[in-house]
Coordinates of C-alpha atoms in Angstrom, one line a residue:
X1 CA -57.8 -61.3 -81.3
X2 CA -56.0 -58.3 -79.8
X3 CA -52.9 -57.2 -81.8
X4 CA -49.6 -57.1 -80.0
X5 CA -48.5 -53.5 -79.3
X6 CA -45.4 -52.6 -81.3
X7 CA -42.5 -51.7 -78.9
X8 CA -41.4 -48.0 -79.0
X9 CA -38.4 -46.0 -78.1
X10 CA -40.3 -45.1 -74.9
X11 CA -40.4 -48.8 -74.0
X12 CA -36.7 -49.1 -74.5
X13 CA -36.2 -46.0 -72.3
X14 CA -38.2 -47.5 -69.5
X15 CA -36.2 -50.8 -69.8
X16 CA -32.8 -49.1 -69.7
X17 CA -33.5 -46.1 -67.4
X18 CA -32.4 -43.7 -70.2
X19 CA -34.3 -40.8 -71.7
X20 CA -36.1 -41.4 -75.1
X21 CA -33.6 -38.9 -76.7
X22 CA -30.6 -40.9 -75.4
X23 CA -32.2 -44.1 -76.7
X24 CA -32.8 -42.5 -80.1
X25 CA -29.1 -41.3 -80.3
X26 CA -27.9 -44.8 -79.1
X27 CA -29.9 -46.6 -81.8
X28 CA -28.3 -44.3 -84.4
X29 CA -24.8 -44.6 -82.9
X30 CA -24.6 -40.9 -82.0
X31 CA -23.4 -38.9 -79.0
X32 CA -23.5 -41.7 -76.4
X33 CA -20.7 -44.1 -75.3
X34 CA -20.3 -47.5 -77.1
X35 CA -21.3 -49.4 -74.0
X36 CA -24.5 -47.4 -73.8
X37 CA -25.2 -48.1 -77.4
X38 CA -24.8 -51.8 -76.9
X39 CA -27.0 -51.7 -73.8
X40 CA -29.8 -50.0 -75.8
X41 CA -29.4 -52.5 -78.7
X42 CA -29.6 -55.4 -76.3
X43 CA -32.8 -54.0 -74.8
X44 CA -34.3 -53.4 -78.2
X45 CA -33.6 -57.0 -79.2
X46 CA -35.3 -58.3 -76.0
X47 CA -38.4 -56.2 -76.6
X48 CA -38.5 -57.0 -80.3
X49 CA -38.1 -53.3 -81.3
X50 CA -37.9 -52.5 -85.0
X51 CA -37.4 -49.0 -86.3
X52 CA -40.4 -47.5 -88.1
X53 CA -39.1 -46.7 -91.5
X54 CA -41.6 -44.0 -92.1
X55 CA -40.9 -42.3 -88.8
X56 CA -37.2 -42.6 -89.4
X57 CA -37.5 -41.0 -92.8
X58 CA -39.5 -38.1 -91.4
X59 CA -37.0 -37.6 -88.6
X60 CA -33.9 -37.9 -90.7
X61 CA -35.0 -36.6 -94.1
X62 CA -33.8 -39.9 -95.6
X63 CA -35.7 -42.9 -96.9
X64 CA -32.9 -45.5 -96.8
X65 CA -33.6 -46.1 -100.5
X66 CA -31.1 -45.9 -103.3
X67 CA -32.4 -45.7 -106.9
X68 CA -30.4 -47.6 -109.5
X69 CA -31.2 -46.8 -113.2
X70 CA -29.5 -49.2 -115.6
X71 CA -29.2 -48.5 -119.3
X72 CA -30.2 -52.0 -120.3
X73 CA -30.9 -55.0 -118.0
X74 CA -30.8 -57.2 -121.1
X75 CA -27.1 -56.7 -120.9
X76 CA -25.8 -59.7 -118.9
X77 CA -23.0 -57.6 -117.4
X78 CA -25.4 -55.1 -116.0
X79 CA -27.6 -58.0 -114.6
X80 CA -24.6 -59.3 -112.7
X81 CA -23.7 -55.7 -111.6
X82 CA -27.3 -55.0 -110.4
X83 CA -27.6 -58.2 -108.3
X84 CA -24.1 -57.7 -106.7
X85 CA -24.9 -54.0 -106.0
X86 CA -28.2 -54.8 -104.4
X87 CA -26.6 -57.3 -102.0
X88 CA -23.9 -54.9 -101.0
X89 CA -26.4 -52.1 -100.3
X90 CA -28.6 -54.5 -98.3
X91 CA -25.5 -55.3 -96.2
X92 CA -25.1 -51.6 -95.6
X93 CA -28.7 -51.3 -94.4
X94 CA -29.9 -49.7 -97.7
X95 CA -32.7 -50.8 -99.9
X96 CA -32.4 -50.5 -103.7
X97 CA -35.0 -49.7 -106.3
X98 CA -33.9 -50.9 -109.8
X99 CA -35.2 -49.6 -113.0
X100 CA -34.3 -50.3 -116.7
X101 CA -34.0 -47.6 -119.3
X102 CA -34.1 -50.3 -122.1
X103 CA -31.5 -48.2 -124.0
X104 CA -34.1 -45.5 -124.6
X105 CA -33.2 -41.9 -123.8
X106 CA -36.8 -40.8 -123.4
X107 CA -37.6 -43.7 -121.1
X108 CA -34.4 -42.9 -119.1
X109 CA -35.6 -39.3 -118.5
X110 CA -39.0 -40.5 -117.4
X111 CA -37.6 -43.1 -115.0
X112 CA -35.2 -40.7 -113.6
X113 CA -38.1 -38.4 -112.6
X114 CA -40.0 -41.4 -111.2
X115 CA -37.0 -42.4 -109.0
X116 CA -36.6 -38.8 -107.8
X117 CA -40.3 -38.7 -106.9
X118 CA -39.7 -41.7 -104.7
X119 CA -37.3 -39.5 -102.7
X120 CA -34.4 -41.8 -103.0
X121 CA -31.4 -40.8 -101.0
X122 CA -29.1 -41.3 -104.0
X123 CA -29.5 -42.1 -107.7
X124 CA -26.9 -44.5 -109.3
X125 CA -27.0 -44.6 -113.1
X126 CA -25.4 -46.3 -116.0
X127 CA -26.5 -43.6 -118.5
X128 CA -28.0 -44.1 -121.9
X129 CA -27.5 -40.5 -122.8
X130 CA -24.8 -38.9 -120.7
X131 CA -25.4 -35.4 -122.2
X132 CA -29.1 -35.2 -121.4
X133 CA -30.3 -32.1 -119.4
X134 CA -32.2 -34.2 -117.0
X135 CA -29.0 -35.3 -115.2
X136 CA -28.4 -31.7 -114.1
X137 CA -31.9 -31.5 -112.6
X138 CA -31.4 -34.9 -110.9
X139 CA -28.2 -33.7 -109.3
X140 CA -30.0 -30.8 -107.8
X141 CA -32.6 -33.1 -106.1
X142 CA -30.4 -36.0 -104.8
X143 CA -26.9 -37.4 -104.7
X144 CA -26.2 -38.5 -108.3
X145 CA -23.5 -41.2 -109.0
X146 CA -22.6 -42.1 -112.6
X147 CA -21.1 -45.4 -113.7
X148 CA -19.3 -46.1 -117.0
X149 CA -19.5 -42.6 -118.6
X150 CA -19.2 -39.2 -116.9
X151 CA -22.2 -36.8 -116.9
X152 CA -20.6 -33.5 -118.1
X153 CA -23.6 -31.3 -117.4
X154 CA -24.4 -32.5 -113.9
X155 CA -22.9 -31.8 -110.5
X156 CA -22.5 -35.4 -109.6
X157 CA -21.6 -36.7 -106.1
X158 CA -19.2 -39.2 -107.7
X159 CA -18.4 -40.9 -111.0
X160 CA -17.0 -44.4 -111.4
X161 CA -15.8 -44.2 -115.0
X162 CA -14.6 -46.9 -117.4
X163 CA -11.3 -46.2 -119.3
X164 CA -12.9 -46.5 -122.7
X165 CA -9.9 -44.8 -124.3
X166 CA -7.7 -47.6 -123.2
X167 CA -10.2 -50.4 -123.8
X168 CA -11.5 -49.4 -127.3
X169 CA -8.0 -48.5 -128.5
X170 CA -6.6 -51.8 -127.4
X171 CA -9.5 -53.7 -129.0
X172 CA -9.2 -52.1 -132.4
X173 CA -5.4 -52.3 -132.3
X174 CA -5.8 -56.1 -131.6
X175 CA -8.0 -56.5 -134.6
X176 CA -5.7 -54.3 -136.7
X177 CA -2.6 -56.2 -135.7
X178 CA -4.3 -59.4 -136.7
X179 CA -4.8 -57.9 -140.2
X180 CA -8.5 -56.9 -140.1
X181 CA -9.5 -53.7 -141.9
X182 CA -13.3 -54.3 -142.6
X183 CA -14.8 -54.3 -139.1
X184 CA -18.4 -54.2 -137.8
X185 CA -18.8 -52.4 -134.5
X186 CA -22.0 -53.1 -132.5
X187 CA -23.0 -50.5 -130.0
X188 CA -25.9 -50.4 -127.4
X189 CA -29.1 -48.5 -128.0
X190 CA -30.4 -46.1 -130.6
X191 CA -28.8 -42.8 -131.8
X192 CA -25.9 -43.1 -129.5
X193 CA -23.0 -42.3 -131.8
X194 CA -22.7 -38.7 -130.8
X195 CA -23.5 -39.0 -127.2
X196 CA -21.4 -41.9 -125.7
X197 CA -17.7 -41.5 -125.3
X198 CA -16.9 -45.1 -126.3
X199 CA -18.5 -44.7 -129.8
X200 CA -16.6 -41.5 -130.4
X201 CA -13.4 -43.2 -129.4
X202 CA -14.2 -46.0 -131.9
X203 CA -14.3 -43.5 -134.7
X204 CA -11.2 -41.6 -133.7
X205 CA -9.1 -44.8 -133.3
X206 CA -10.4 -46.2 -136.6
X207 CA -9.2 -43.1 -138.4
X208 CA -5.7 -43.5 -136.9
X209 CA -5.5 -47.1 -137.9
X210 CA -7.0 -46.6 -141.4
X211 CA -9.8 -49.1 -140.7
X212 CA -13.1 -49.3 -142.6
X213 CA -15.7 -49.4 -139.9
X214 CA -19.4 -50.0 -140.1
X215 CA -21.1 -49.0 -136.8
X216 CA -24.5 -50.3 -136.0
X217 CA -26.8 -49.9 -132.9
X218 CA -27.7 -53.3 -131.5
X219 CA -29.9 -54.7 -128.8
X220 CA -28.5 -56.8 -126.0
X221 CA -31.0 -59.7 -126.1
X222 CA -29.9 -62.8 -128.0
X223 CA -32.6 -62.7 -130.7
X224 CA -32.3 -59.0 -131.4
X225 CA -28.5 -59.1 -131.5
X226 CA -28.5 -62.2 -133.8
X227 CA -30.9 -60.5 -136.2
X228 CA -28.8 -57.3 -136.3
X229 CA -25.6 -59.3 -136.8
X230 CA -27.2 -61.4 -139.5
X231 CA -28.3 -58.3 -141.5
X232 CA -24.8 -56.9 -141.3
X233 CA -23.0 -60.2 -142.2
X234 CA -25.0 -60.8 -145.4
X235 CA -23.9 -57.4 -146.8
X236 CA -21.1 -56.8 -149.2
X237 CA -18.3 -56.6 -148.5
X238 CA -18.8 -58.8 -145.4
X239 CA -16.7 -57.7 -142.4
X240 CA -13.9 -60.0 -141.4
X241 CA -14.3 -59.1 -137.7
X242 CA -16.9 -57.8 -135.2
X243 CA -16.2 -55.7 -132.2
X244 CA -19.1 -55.8 -129.7
X245 CA -19.3 -53.2 -127.0
X246 CA -21.1 -55.7 -124.8
X247 CA -20.5 -59.5 -124.6
X248 CA -24.3 -60.0 -124.8
X249 CA -24.1 -58.7 -128.4
X250 CA -21.3 -61.0 -129.2
X251 CA -23.5 -64.0 -128.3
X252 CA -25.9 -62.9 -131.0
X253 CA -23.0 -62.6 -133.5
X254 CA -22.1 -66.3 -132.7
X255 CA -25.7 -67.2 -133.3
X256 CA -25.9 -65.3 -136.6
X257 CA -22.5 -66.7 -137.8
X258 CA -23.7 -70.3 -137.1
X259 CA -26.9 -69.7 -139.1
X260 CA -24.9 -68.4 -142.0
X261 CA -22.4 -71.3 -141.9
X262 CA -19.5 -69.0 -140.8
X263 CA -16.9 -70.4 -138.4
X264 CA -15.5 -68.3 -135.6
X265 CA -12.7 -67.3 -135.9
X266 CA -11.8 -68.9 -139.3
X267 CA -14.4 -66.9 -141.2
X268 CA -15.2 -64.2 -138.7
X269 CA -13.3 -62.9 -135.7
X270 CA -15.4 -61.7 -132.7
X271 CA -14.3 -59.5 -129.9
X272 CA -16.4 -58.6 -126.8
X273 CA -16.0 -56.0 -124.1
X274 CA -17.1 -57.0 -120.6
X275 CA -16.1 -60.6 -119.9
X276 CA -19.4 -62.1 -118.7
X277 CA -18.7 -65.6 -117.3
X278 CA -20.6 -67.2 -120.2
X279 CA -17.9 -65.9 -122.5
X280 CA -15.5 -68.5 -121.3
X281 CA -17.9 -71.3 -122.1
X282 CA -18.4 -70.5 -125.8
X283 CA -16.8 -72.5 -128.5
X284 CA -14.4 -70.9 -129.2
X285 CA -14.0 -68.9 -126.0
X286 CA -14.7 -65.2 -126.5
X287 CA -11.8 -62.7 -126.5
X288 CA -13.0 -59.8 -124.5
X289 CA -12.2 -57.2 -121.8
X290 CA -12.9 -57.6 -118.1
X291 CA -14.5 -54.7 -116.1
X292 CA -14.4 -56.2 -112.7
X293 CA -18.0 -56.1 -111.2
X294 CA -16.8 -56.3 -107.6
X295 CA -14.4 -53.4 -108.0
X296 CA -17.1 -51.3 -109.6
X297 CA -19.7 -52.2 -106.9
X298 CA -17.2 -51.5 -104.0
X299 CA -16.4 -48.1 -105.5
X300 CA -20.0 -47.2 -106.0
X301 CA -21.2 -48.2 -102.5
X302 CA -18.3 -46.5 -100.8
X303 CA -19.1 -43.2 -102.7
X304 CA -22.9 -43.4 -102.2
X305 CA -22.5 -43.9 -98.4
X306 CA -20.0 -41.1 -98.2
X307 CA -22.3 -38.8 -100.1
X308 CA -25.5 -39.7 -98.2
X309 CA -24.1 -39.9 -94.7
X310 CA -21.4 -37.2 -94.8
X311 CA -22.6 -35.0 -97.6
X312 CA -19.2 -35.3 -99.2
X313 CA -18.4 -35.7 -102.9
X314 CA -15.7 -38.0 -104.2
X315 CA -13.0 -37.8 -106.8
X316 CA -13.6 -39.6 -110.1
X317 CA -12.7 -43.3 -110.0
X318 CA -11.2 -44.7 -113.2
X319 CA -11.8 -48.4 -113.9
X320 CA -9.3 -49.9 -116.3
X321 CA -10.1 -53.0 -118.4
X322 CA -8.2 -56.3 -118.2
X323 CA -7.7 -57.9 -121.7
X324 CA -8.9 -61.5 -121.9
X325 CA -7.3 -62.9 -125.1
X326 CA -8.9 -66.2 -126.0
X327 CA -9.6 -68.0 -129.2
X328 CA -12.2 -65.9 -131.1
X329 CA -9.7 -63.6 -132.9
X330 CA -7.3 -64.6 -135.6
X331 CA -6.1 -63.2 -139.0
X332 CA -8.7 -63.0 -141.8
X333 CA -8.7 -66.0 -144.1
X334 CA -10.0 -64.4 -147.2

């Protein structure tokens, strides 16, 4: 059976009476009147023309691919963010290649190199280690966009940064005003206390409020978070409150408390940090902070397209949290 020949730009040129160069410009929306662009698109549709992605990449120097490196896709907020971001890039005619650092700085460095070797037009990252040297190298090879934390050593194209100073301070003051002094703080990933701004802010605010904090690294999966919380809650003295820097960790705290016969919030107050939709369904509903996924995604896509298409950098975008006070925090009862 003879294979059908794939239509080419020359076929569209013959159909429209234009030169191949004019057709190429029209398909890309460049240098020809809008009515000519529409005439070319109509002819392309009739002929069943589809742009060859390899040829387009060779001609333009772009692959149409955006790399997205998440710090942990076990974090439910990041899962929601990734799916929303992928849909928005697809609507903008961009494909996305997602990878998961699994809260491991060494894995993050390796996957960054892998994405750069794929010649992505831009690299979007929620960093595990914002201070790593590999970010400076990445920024030299592609348009680098950071989410959550800034990358102080890299010439980023854009940064969509969370206002952790406001969020962490409000969270710890909420627990302090409720009367809590012995507080467990669960943070994502290993050895992050010196590297991530949120963890440093936790320590600074705790000193101001005269709090006794115990900070522990914690995984985002339910089993791992529950095991970490269980080990902390059987210690002496037992904390009267837990502040989790992701809601996914808070779900593990609920599980551990239930296993130990502790009631939330009567025996243990719990405070989350990203307002995943599941948090509203818990009993009691989890008090937390909302970092609006749609706002973050819109800001990221706008800045990536601006960087890739116009080679322009953007000012830092600061995302502020919205407190969601529910029923999981009260005064300590012992």
